[in-house]
Amino acid sequence: MTETVVRRVAIVGGGLVGMLAAIYFANRGWQVTVFEFRKDSRQLEDTALLSNRSINLALSVRGLNALKKPGLGLHEQVLGSVIPMKGRMLHLDKGRLVSHPYGVFGECINSIDRAQLLKLLLDTAEELANVKILFEHQLKYCDFDSGVLVFENHSNGSEVSQTTDLIIGADGAYSTVRSQLMRPVRMNFQQEYIPHAYCELNIPPVTDADGRSKFAMDPNHLHIWPRHSFMMIALPNTNKSFTCTLFMPFEEFEAIKTENDLMSFFQKHFPDSIPLMGAQNLKEEYFRNPKGPMMSIKCTPYNYKERAIIIGDAAHCMVPFYGQGMNCGFEDVFLLNDFLDKFNVDDTKDTNEFRESLDRALNAYTERRHTDAAAICDLAMRNYIEMRSDVVKPLYIIRKRIEGALHAIFPKHFIPLYTMVSFSNIRYSEAVYRWKRQGLWLSIAAAAGDGS
């Protein structure tokens, strides 16, 4: 009789990326335990309490591709609850609206509610017999070589220990697992706060003549109020509201001290948004909601031998301006699973062979993924300038039209950067390389035209 060997994985962090990782490893036959510091968000009346970063999520091709893999119907369920956005709607001076499509072939970015998506992943994982989720468990210590983790259970104050074959840190930008990894690993680490903060606001639904709720604006666009040094965006929700996010320098936020200051600021810069939000609603939300910081984190390596690895924001936190944070994290899970397959990690019952193959897989994953993660972190930083300022400049508009025309004529040979990042599975680093090469072609063609 053949002995069954069950591998164990402890996932620290029960957010979106951690729960998708749990589903993937459960499908591989591993025994999965997820430890989440926060309470179960499904039991909270105010789901905004589940995170200080409740910016709406943009789900694109990379994220959808990762959701297809487990074969549990996640992809279909998610697509049933998204709102497709076909482009950016710019809100310019005097109420002018200008639509910029995302692509020439009708490509769409999907707006999805963070809490709704997390609930789906939690519910799916809980239905799997080999998954256990423990909430209110805060990681205190990791002994990576022995595979021992120690947690504090905040529900009763007890200490909990767990021994595992693999530790996965999916515990976000302020990752405890990453901090613990810095002891045995010579980790290069870079953290940069940007001088801008964000504040969430809301545009409620409106009621039509028949008493039915409807959207106050076109729901199939990402709405942007670009104001050069700052901006506001709005993404649609399934309840017919819009989640708005105001991005601007800290000193601008600090200068708004009273309701009169706030209304003067909005009347000057976003006058068309006031009737959409409602003046009283705007005042209440602005002064109630936090002004959150934003940062970018890059580090390497991601793993310690075959014992531990970090994924998602724990490995590469990016500012939210390319809409790739979650998509990149989901792609981490997809690629990590591929590397485990490539190195036949689950094909042996011998412990030494298992550890050797797992070590090779994690090392290869880190080498491959860091280049791409660093590339998208840099692109996200760059895209903030584009969204708040460049989108209204004539040269930007002309360049976008030329790129779109070339892509329509040569769809496989000339692909705009945004299309490669958001509507393909091309490696982020490869997308940057091709974008720079295409820019060189355009420069040469322009110079040749001037010479004629």
PDB file of N, CA, C and O in Angstrom, residues 25 47 51 104 115 126 129 140 152 188 220 244 251 261 281 318 344 363 387 412 425 446 451:
ATOM      1  N   PHE A  25      -3.085  26.115  -3.555  1.00  0.00           N
ATOM      2  CA  PHE A  25      -2.356  25.054  -2.855  1.00  0.00           C
ATOM      3  C   PHE A  25      -3.293  23.945  -2.410  1.00  0.00           C
ATOM      4  O   PHE A  25      -2.905  22.765  -2.399  1.00  0.00           O
ATOM      5  N   THR A  47     -17.808  47.114   5.990  1.00  0.00           N
ATOM      6  CA  THR A  47     -16.711  46.396   5.338  1.00  0.00           C
ATOM      7  C   THR A  47     -15.513  47.283   5.082  1.00  0.00           C
ATOM      8  O   THR A  47     -14.425  46.787   4.792  1.00  0.00           O
ATOM      9  N   SER A  51      -9.901  47.141   5.746  1.00  0.00           N
ATOM     10  CA  SER A  51      -8.610  47.634   5.258  1.00  0.00           C
ATOM     11  C   SER A  51      -8.623  49.147   5.237  1.00  0.00           C
ATOM     12  O   SER A  51      -9.656  49.774   5.021  1.00  0.00           O
ATOM     13  N   VAL A 104      -8.285  49.986 -29.188  1.00  0.00           N
ATOM     14  CA  VAL A 104      -8.985  50.106 -30.474  1.00  0.00           C
ATOM     15  C   VAL A 104      -9.863  48.903 -30.764  1.00  0.00           C
ATOM     16  O   VAL A 104     -10.603  48.894 -31.750  1.00  0.00           O
ATOM     17  N   ALA A 115     -14.574  44.088  -1.117  1.00  0.00           N
ATOM     18  CA  ALA A 115     -15.187  43.236  -0.100  1.00  0.00           C
ATOM     19  C   ALA A 115     -15.932  42.066  -0.738  1.00  0.00           C
ATOM     20  O   ALA A 115     -15.902  40.939  -0.234  1.00  0.00           O
ATOM     21  N   GLU A 126     -13.181  28.136   2.166  1.00  0.00           N
ATOM     22  CA  GLU A 126     -13.774  27.435   3.309  1.00  0.00           C
ATOM     23  C   GLU A 126     -14.502  26.160   2.904  1.00  0.00           C
ATOM     24  O   GLU A 126     -14.649  25.238   3.719  1.00  0.00           O
ATOM     25  N   ALA A 129     -11.992  20.989   1.928  1.00  0.00           N
ATOM     26  CA  ALA A 129     -11.757  20.239   3.166  1.00  0.00           C
ATOM     27  C   ALA A 129     -10.359  20.431   3.724  1.00  0.00           C
ATOM     28  O   ALA A 129     -10.150  20.289   4.939  1.00  0.00           O
ATOM     29  N   LYS A 140       3.918  36.584  15.444  1.00  0.00           N
ATOM     30  CA  LYS A 140       4.912  37.161  16.357  1.00  0.00           C
ATOM     31  C   LYS A 140       6.331  36.758  15.985  1.00  0.00           C
ATOM     32  O   LYS A 140       7.270  37.539  16.161  1.00  0.00           O
ATOM     33  N   GLU A 152      -0.156  35.196  18.083  1.00  0.00           N
ATOM     34  CA  GLU A 152      -1.010  35.561  19.207  1.00  0.00           C
ATOM     35  C   GLU A 152      -2.442  35.576  18.726  1.00  0.00           C
ATOM     36  O   GLU A 152      -2.773  36.251  17.747  1.00  0.00           O
ATOM     37  N   ASN A 188      17.805  42.994  -0.379  1.00  0.00           N
ATOM     38  CA  ASN A 188      17.820  44.379  -0.833  1.00  0.00           C
ATOM     39  C   ASN A 188      16.401  44.914  -0.736  1.00  0.00           C
ATOM     40  O   ASN A 188      15.450  44.287  -1.220  1.00  0.00           O
ATOM     41  N   ASN A 220     -19.715  53.028 -17.510  1.00  0.00           N
ATOM     42  CA  ASN A 220     -18.761  52.229 -18.286  1.00  0.00           C
ATOM     43  C   ASN A 220     -17.492  53.004 -18.620  1.00  0.00           C
ATOM     44  O   ASN A 220     -16.835  52.754 -19.630  1.00  0.00           O
ATOM     45  N   CYS A 244     -15.340  57.597  -5.263  1.00  0.00           N
ATOM     46  CA  CYS A 244     -14.415  58.625  -5.734  1.00  0.00           C
ATOM     47  C   CYS A 244     -13.175  58.622  -4.852  1.00  0.00           C
ATOM     48  O   CYS A 244     -13.265  58.386  -3.641  1.00  0.00           O
ATOM     49  N   GLU A 251       0.175  68.609   1.663  1.00  0.00           N
ATOM     50  CA  GLU A 251       0.010  70.005   2.061  1.00  0.00           C
ATOM     51  C   GLU A 251      -1.305  70.582   1.550  1.00  0.00           C
ATOM     52  O   GLU A 251      -1.876  71.489   2.181  1.00  0.00           O
ATOM     53  N   ASP A 261     -13.426  76.041   3.551  1.00  0.00           N
ATOM     54  CA  ASP A 261     -12.207  75.762   2.774  1.00  0.00           C
ATOM     55  C   ASP A 261     -12.477  74.661   1.751  1.00  0.00           C
ATOM     56  O   ASP A 261     -12.077  74.759   0.587  1.00  0.00           O
ATOM     57  N   ASN A 281     -23.064  65.668   1.863  1.00  0.00           N
ATOM     58  CA  ASN A 281     -22.392  64.364   1.800  1.00  0.00           C
ATOM     59  C   ASN A 281     -20.884  64.549   1.615  1.00  0.00           C
ATOM     60  O   ASN A 281     -20.067  63.860   2.254  1.00  0.00           O
ATOM     61  N   MET A 318       2.898  48.676  -4.819  1.00  0.00           N
ATOM     62  CA  MET A 318       2.955  49.745  -5.822  1.00  0.00           C
ATOM     63  C   MET A 318       1.850  50.760  -5.572  1.00  0.00           C
ATOM     64  O   MET A 318       0.813  50.445  -4.974  1.00  0.00           O
ATOM     65  N   ASN A 344       8.387  19.878 -10.669  1.00  0.00           N
ATOM     66  CA  ASN A 344       7.825  18.608 -10.195  1.00  0.00           C
ATOM     67  C   ASN A 344       7.853  18.495  -8.674  1.00  0.00           C
ATOM     68  O   ASN A 344       8.192  17.445  -8.110  1.00  0.00           O
ATOM     69  N   ASN A 363      13.597  29.558  -5.954  1.00  0.00           N
ATOM     70  CA  ASN A 363      14.698  30.388  -6.460  1.00  0.00           C
ATOM     71  C   ASN A 363      14.411  30.873  -7.880  1.00  0.00           C
ATOM     72  O   ASN A 363      14.653  32.040  -8.221  1.00  0.00           O
ATOM     73  N   MET A 387      -1.993  60.366 -15.621  1.00  0.00           N
ATOM     74  CA  MET A 387      -3.417  60.488 -15.321  1.00  0.00           C
ATOM     75  C   MET A 387      -3.798  61.886 -14.849  1.00  0.00           C
ATOM     76  O   MET A 387      -4.875  62.396 -15.193  1.00  0.00           O
ATOM     77  N   LYS A 412      -0.125  42.712 -33.938  1.00  0.00           N
ATOM     78  CA  LYS A 412       0.841  41.830 -33.277  1.00  0.00           C
ATOM     79  C   LYS A 412       2.229  42.449 -33.166  1.00  0.00           C
ATOM     80  O   LYS A 412       3.066  41.973 -32.388  1.00  0.00           O
ATOM     81  N   ASN A 425      -0.865  39.046 -21.217  1.00  0.00           N
ATOM     82  CA  ASN A 425      -0.053  38.413 -20.185  1.00  0.00           C
ATOM     83  C   ASN A 425       1.442  38.545 -20.503  1.00  0.00           C
ATOM     84  O   ASN A 425       2.265  37.811 -19.960  1.00  0.00           O
ATOM     85  N   ALA A 446       9.532  59.953 -37.256  1.00  0.00           N
ATOM     86  CA  ALA A 446       9.258  61.385 -37.199  1.00  0.00           C
ATOM     87  C   ALA A 446      10.428  62.181 -37.752  1.00  0.00           C
ATOM     88  O   ALA A 446      10.247  63.148 -38.485  1.00  0.00           O
ATOM     89  N   GLY A 451      12.854  65.277 -42.310  1.00  0.00           N
ATOM     90  CA  GLY A 451      13.955  65.422 -43.274  1.00  0.00           C
ATOM     91  C   GLY A 451      13.462  65.476 -44.688  1.00  0.00           C
ATOM     92  O   GLY A 451      14.148  66.019 -45.575  1.00  0.00           O
TER      93      GLY A 451
END
